[in-house]
PDB file of N, CA and C in Angstrom:
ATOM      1  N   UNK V   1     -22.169 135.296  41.773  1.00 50.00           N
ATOM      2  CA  UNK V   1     -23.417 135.880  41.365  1.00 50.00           C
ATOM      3  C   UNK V   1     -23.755 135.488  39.928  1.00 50.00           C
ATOM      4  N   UNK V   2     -22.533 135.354  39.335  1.00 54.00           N
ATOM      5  CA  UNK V   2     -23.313 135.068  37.628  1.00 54.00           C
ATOM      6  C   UNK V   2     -23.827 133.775  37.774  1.00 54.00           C
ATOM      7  N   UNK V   3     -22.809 132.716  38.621  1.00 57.00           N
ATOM      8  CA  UNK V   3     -23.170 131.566  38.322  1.00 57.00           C
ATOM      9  C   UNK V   3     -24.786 131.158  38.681  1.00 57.00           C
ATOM     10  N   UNK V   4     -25.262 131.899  39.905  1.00 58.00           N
ATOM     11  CA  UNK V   4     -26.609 131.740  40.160  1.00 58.00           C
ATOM     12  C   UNK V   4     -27.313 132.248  38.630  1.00 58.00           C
ATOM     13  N   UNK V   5     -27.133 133.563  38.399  1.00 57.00           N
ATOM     14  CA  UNK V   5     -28.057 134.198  37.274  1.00 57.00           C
ATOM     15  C   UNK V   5     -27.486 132.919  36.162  1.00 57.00           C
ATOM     16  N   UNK V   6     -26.727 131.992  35.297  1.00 56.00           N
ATOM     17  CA  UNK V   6     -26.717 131.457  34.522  1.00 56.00           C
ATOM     18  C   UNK V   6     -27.836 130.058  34.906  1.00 56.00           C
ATOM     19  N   UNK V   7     -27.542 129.537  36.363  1.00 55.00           N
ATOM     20  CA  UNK V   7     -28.073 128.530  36.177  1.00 55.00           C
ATOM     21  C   UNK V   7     -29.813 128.610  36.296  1.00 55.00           C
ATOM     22  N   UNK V   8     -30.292 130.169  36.497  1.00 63.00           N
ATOM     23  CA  UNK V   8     -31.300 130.415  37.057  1.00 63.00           C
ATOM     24  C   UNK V   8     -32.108 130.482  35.544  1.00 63.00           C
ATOM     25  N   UNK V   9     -31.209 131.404  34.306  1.00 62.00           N
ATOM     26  CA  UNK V   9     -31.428 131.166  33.183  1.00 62.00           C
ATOM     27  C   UNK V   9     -31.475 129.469  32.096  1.00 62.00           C
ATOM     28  N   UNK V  10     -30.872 128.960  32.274  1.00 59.00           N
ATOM     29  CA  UNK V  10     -30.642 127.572  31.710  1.00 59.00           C
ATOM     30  C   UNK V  10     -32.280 126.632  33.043  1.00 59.00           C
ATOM     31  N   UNK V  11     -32.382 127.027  33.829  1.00 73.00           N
ATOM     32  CA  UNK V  11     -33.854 126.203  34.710  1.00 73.00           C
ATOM     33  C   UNK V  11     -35.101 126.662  34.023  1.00 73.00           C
ATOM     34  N   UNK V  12     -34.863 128.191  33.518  1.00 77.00           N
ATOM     35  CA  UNK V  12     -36.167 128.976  32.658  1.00 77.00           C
ATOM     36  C   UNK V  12     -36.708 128.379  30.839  1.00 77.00           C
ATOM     37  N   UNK V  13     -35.153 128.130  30.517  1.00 80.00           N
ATOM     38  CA  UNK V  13     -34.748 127.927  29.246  1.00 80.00           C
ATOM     39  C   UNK V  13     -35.803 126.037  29.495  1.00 80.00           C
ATOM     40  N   UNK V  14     -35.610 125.179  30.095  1.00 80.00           N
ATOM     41  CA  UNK V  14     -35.557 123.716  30.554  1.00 80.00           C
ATOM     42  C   UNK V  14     -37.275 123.860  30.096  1.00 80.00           C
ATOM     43  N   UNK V  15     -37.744 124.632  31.289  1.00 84.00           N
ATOM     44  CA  UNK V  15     -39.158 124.553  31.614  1.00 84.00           C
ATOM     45  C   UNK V  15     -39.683 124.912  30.379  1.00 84.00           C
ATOM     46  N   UNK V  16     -39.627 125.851  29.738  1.00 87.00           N
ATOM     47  CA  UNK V  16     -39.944 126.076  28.264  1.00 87.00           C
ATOM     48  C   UNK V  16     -39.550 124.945  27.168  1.00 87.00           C
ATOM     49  N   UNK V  17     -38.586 124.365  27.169  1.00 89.00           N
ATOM     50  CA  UNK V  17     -38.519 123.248  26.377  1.00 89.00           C
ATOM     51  C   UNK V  17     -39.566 121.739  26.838  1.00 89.00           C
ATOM     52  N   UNK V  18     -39.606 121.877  28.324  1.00 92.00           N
ATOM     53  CA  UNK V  18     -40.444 120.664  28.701  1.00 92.00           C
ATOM     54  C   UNK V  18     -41.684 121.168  28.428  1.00 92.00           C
ATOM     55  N   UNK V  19     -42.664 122.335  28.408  1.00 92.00           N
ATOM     56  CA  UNK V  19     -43.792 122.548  28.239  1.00 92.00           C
ATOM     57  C   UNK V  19     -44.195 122.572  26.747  1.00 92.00           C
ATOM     58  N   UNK V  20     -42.931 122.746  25.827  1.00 93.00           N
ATOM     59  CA  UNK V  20     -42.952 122.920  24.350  1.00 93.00           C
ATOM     60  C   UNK V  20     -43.239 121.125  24.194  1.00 93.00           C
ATOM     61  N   UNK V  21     -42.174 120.426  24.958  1.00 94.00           N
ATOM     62  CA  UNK V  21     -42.613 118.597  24.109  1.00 94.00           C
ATOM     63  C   UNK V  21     -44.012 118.368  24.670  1.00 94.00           C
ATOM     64  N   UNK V  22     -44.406 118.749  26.176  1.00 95.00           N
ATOM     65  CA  UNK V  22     -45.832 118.278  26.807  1.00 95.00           C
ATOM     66  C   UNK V  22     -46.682 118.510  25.395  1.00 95.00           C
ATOM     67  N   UNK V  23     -46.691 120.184  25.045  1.00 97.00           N
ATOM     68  CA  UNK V  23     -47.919 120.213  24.192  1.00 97.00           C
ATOM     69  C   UNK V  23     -47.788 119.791  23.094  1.00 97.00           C
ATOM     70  N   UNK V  24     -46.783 119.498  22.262  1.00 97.00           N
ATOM     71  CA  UNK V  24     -46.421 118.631  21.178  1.00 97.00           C
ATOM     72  C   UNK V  24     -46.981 117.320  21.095  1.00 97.00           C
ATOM     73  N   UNK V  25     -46.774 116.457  22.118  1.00 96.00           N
ATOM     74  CA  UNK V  25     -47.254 115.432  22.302  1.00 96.00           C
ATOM     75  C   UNK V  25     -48.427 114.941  22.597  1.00 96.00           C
ATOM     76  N   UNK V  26     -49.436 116.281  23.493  1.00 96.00           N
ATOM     77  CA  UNK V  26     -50.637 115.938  23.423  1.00 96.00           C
ATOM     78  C   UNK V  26     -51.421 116.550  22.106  1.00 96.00           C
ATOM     79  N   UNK V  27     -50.658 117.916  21.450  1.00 96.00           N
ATOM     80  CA  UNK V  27     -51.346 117.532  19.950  1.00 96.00           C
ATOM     81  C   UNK V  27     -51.149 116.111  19.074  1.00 96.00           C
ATOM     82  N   UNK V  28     -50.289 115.506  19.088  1.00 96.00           N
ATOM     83  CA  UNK V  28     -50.322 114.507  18.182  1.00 96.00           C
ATOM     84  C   UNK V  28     -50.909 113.650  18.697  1.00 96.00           C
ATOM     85  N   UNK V  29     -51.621 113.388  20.369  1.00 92.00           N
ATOM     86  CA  UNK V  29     -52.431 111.984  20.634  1.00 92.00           C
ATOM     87  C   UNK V  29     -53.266 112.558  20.283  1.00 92.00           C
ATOM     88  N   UNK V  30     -53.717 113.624  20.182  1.00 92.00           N
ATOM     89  CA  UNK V  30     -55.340 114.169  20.375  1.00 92.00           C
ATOM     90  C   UNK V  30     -55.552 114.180  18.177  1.00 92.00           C
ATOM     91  N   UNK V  31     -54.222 114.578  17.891  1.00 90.00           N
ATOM     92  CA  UNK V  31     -54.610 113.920  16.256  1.00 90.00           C
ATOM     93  C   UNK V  31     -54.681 112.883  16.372  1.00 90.00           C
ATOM     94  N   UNK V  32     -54.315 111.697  16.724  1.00 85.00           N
ATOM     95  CA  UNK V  32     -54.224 110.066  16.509  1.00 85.00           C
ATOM     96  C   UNK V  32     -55.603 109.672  17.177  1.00 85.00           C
ATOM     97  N   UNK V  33     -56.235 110.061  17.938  1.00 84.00           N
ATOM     98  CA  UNK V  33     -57.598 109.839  18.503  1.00 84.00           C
ATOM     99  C   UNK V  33     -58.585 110.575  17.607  1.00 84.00           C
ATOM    100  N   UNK V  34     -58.506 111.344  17.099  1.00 86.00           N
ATOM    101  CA  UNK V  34     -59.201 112.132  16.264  1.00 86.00           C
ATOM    102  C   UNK V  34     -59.103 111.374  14.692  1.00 86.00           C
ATOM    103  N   UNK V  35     -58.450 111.464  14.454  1.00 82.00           N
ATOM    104  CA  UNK V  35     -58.210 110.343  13.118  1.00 82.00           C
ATOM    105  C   UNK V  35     -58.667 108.692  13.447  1.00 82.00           C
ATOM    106  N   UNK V  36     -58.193 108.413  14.291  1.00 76.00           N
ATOM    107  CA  UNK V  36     -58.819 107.213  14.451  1.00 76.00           C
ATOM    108  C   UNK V  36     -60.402 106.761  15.015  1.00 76.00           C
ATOM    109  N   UNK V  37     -60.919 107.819  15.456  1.00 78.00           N
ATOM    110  CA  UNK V  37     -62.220 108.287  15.896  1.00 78.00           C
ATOM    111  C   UNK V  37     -63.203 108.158  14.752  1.00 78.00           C
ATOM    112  N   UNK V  38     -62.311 108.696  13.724  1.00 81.00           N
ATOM    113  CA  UNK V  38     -63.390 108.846  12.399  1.00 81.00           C
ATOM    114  C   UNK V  38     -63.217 107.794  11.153  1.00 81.00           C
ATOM    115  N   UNK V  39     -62.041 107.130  11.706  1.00 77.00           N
ATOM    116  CA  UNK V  39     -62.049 106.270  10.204  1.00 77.00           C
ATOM    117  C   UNK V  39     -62.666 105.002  10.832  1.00 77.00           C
ATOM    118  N   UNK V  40     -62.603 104.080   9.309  1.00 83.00           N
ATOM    119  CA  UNK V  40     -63.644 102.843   9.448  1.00 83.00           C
ATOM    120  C   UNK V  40     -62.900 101.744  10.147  1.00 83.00           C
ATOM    121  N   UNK V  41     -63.695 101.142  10.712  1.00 82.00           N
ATOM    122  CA  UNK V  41     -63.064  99.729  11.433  1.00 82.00           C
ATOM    123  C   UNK V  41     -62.271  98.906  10.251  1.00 82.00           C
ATOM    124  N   UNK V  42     -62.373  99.288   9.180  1.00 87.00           N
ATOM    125  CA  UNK V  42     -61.800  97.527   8.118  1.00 87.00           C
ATOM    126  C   UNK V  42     -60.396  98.848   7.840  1.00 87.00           C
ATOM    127  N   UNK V  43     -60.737  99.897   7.719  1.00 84.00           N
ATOM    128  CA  UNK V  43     -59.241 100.895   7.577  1.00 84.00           C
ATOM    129  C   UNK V  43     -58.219 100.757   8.627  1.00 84.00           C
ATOM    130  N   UNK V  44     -58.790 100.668   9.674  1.00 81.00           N
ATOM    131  CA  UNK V  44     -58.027 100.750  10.993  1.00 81.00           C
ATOM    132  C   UNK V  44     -57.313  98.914  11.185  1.00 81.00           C
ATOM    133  N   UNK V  45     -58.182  98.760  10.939  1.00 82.00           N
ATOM    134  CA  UNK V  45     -57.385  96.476  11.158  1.00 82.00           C
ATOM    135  C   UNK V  45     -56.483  96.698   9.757  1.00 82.00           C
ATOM    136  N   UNK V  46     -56.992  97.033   8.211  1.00 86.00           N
ATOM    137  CA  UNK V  46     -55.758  96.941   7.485  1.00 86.00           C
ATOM    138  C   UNK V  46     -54.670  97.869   7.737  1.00 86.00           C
ATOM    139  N   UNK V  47     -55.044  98.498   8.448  1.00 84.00           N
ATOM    140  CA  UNK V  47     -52.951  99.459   8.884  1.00 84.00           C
ATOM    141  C   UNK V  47     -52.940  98.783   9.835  1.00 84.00           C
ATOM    142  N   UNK V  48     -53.316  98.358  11.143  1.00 80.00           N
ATOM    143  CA  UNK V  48     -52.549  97.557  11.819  1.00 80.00           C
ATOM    144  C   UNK V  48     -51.840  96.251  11.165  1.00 80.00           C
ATOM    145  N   UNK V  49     -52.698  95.217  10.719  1.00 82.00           N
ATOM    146  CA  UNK V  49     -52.528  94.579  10.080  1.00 82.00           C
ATOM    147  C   UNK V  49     -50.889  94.872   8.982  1.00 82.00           C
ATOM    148  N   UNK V  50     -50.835  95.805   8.431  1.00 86.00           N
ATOM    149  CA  UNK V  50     -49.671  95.442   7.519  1.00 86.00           C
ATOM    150  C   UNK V  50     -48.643  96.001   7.924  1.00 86.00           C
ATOM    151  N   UNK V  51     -48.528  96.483   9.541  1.00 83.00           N
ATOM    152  CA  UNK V  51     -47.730  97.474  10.227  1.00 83.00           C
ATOM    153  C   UNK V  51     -47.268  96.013  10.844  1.00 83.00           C
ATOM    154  N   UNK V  52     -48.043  94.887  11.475  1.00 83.00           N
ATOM    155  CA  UNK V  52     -47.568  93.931  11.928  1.00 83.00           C
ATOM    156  C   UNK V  52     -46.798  93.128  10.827  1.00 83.00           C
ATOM    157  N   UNK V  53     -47.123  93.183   9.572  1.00 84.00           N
ATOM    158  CA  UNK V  53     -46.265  92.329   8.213  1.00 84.00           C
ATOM    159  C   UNK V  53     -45.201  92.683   8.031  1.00 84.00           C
ATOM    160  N   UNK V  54     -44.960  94.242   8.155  1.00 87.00           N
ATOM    161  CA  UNK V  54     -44.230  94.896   7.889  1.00 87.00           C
ATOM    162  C   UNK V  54     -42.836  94.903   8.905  1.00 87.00           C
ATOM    163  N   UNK V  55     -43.024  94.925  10.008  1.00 85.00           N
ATOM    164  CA  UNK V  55     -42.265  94.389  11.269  1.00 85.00           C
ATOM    165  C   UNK V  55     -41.882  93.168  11.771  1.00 85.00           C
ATOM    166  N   UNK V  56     -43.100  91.971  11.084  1.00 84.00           N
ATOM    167  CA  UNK V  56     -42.423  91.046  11.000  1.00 84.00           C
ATOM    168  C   UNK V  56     -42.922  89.771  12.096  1.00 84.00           C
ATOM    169  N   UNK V  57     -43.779  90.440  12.844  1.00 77.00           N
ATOM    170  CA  UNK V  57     -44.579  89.844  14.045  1.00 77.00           C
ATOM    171  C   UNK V  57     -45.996  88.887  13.334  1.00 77.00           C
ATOM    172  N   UNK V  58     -45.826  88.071  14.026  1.00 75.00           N
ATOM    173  CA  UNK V  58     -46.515  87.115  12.950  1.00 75.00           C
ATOM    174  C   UNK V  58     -48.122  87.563  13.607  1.00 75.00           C
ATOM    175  N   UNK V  59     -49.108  87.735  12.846  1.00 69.00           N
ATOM    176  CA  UNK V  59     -50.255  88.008  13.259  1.00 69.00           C
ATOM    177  C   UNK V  59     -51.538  87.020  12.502  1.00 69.00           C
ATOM    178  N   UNK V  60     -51.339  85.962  12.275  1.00 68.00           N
ATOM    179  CA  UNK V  60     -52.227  84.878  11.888  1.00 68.00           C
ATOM    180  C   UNK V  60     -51.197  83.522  11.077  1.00 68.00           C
TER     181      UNK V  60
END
């Protein structure tokens, strides 16, 4: 009997941690779309741009 009630607790515990990263993760796309929504096209090519320099991937 415990072992059911432990593993029944640790399946409750799971689902709460997976619904905690879901919404984590769609706040930070929904910041990264939102930020990138509003800034300027020559802002947005120079961070890509030096994110590719920076890594090392040759981009021209």
């Amino acid at each position: 009997m415990t072992t059911q009630t432990t593993a029944k607790t640790l399946g409750q515990s799971a689902v709460r941690t997976e619904i905690a990263a879901i919404f984590t993760v769609a706040l930070i796309g929904l910041g990264i779309v939102f930020v990138a929504g509003h800034a300027q096209a020559s802002a947005l090519h120079d961070a890509a741009h030096d994110v590719r320099h920076a890594t090392g991937f040759p981009c021209h």
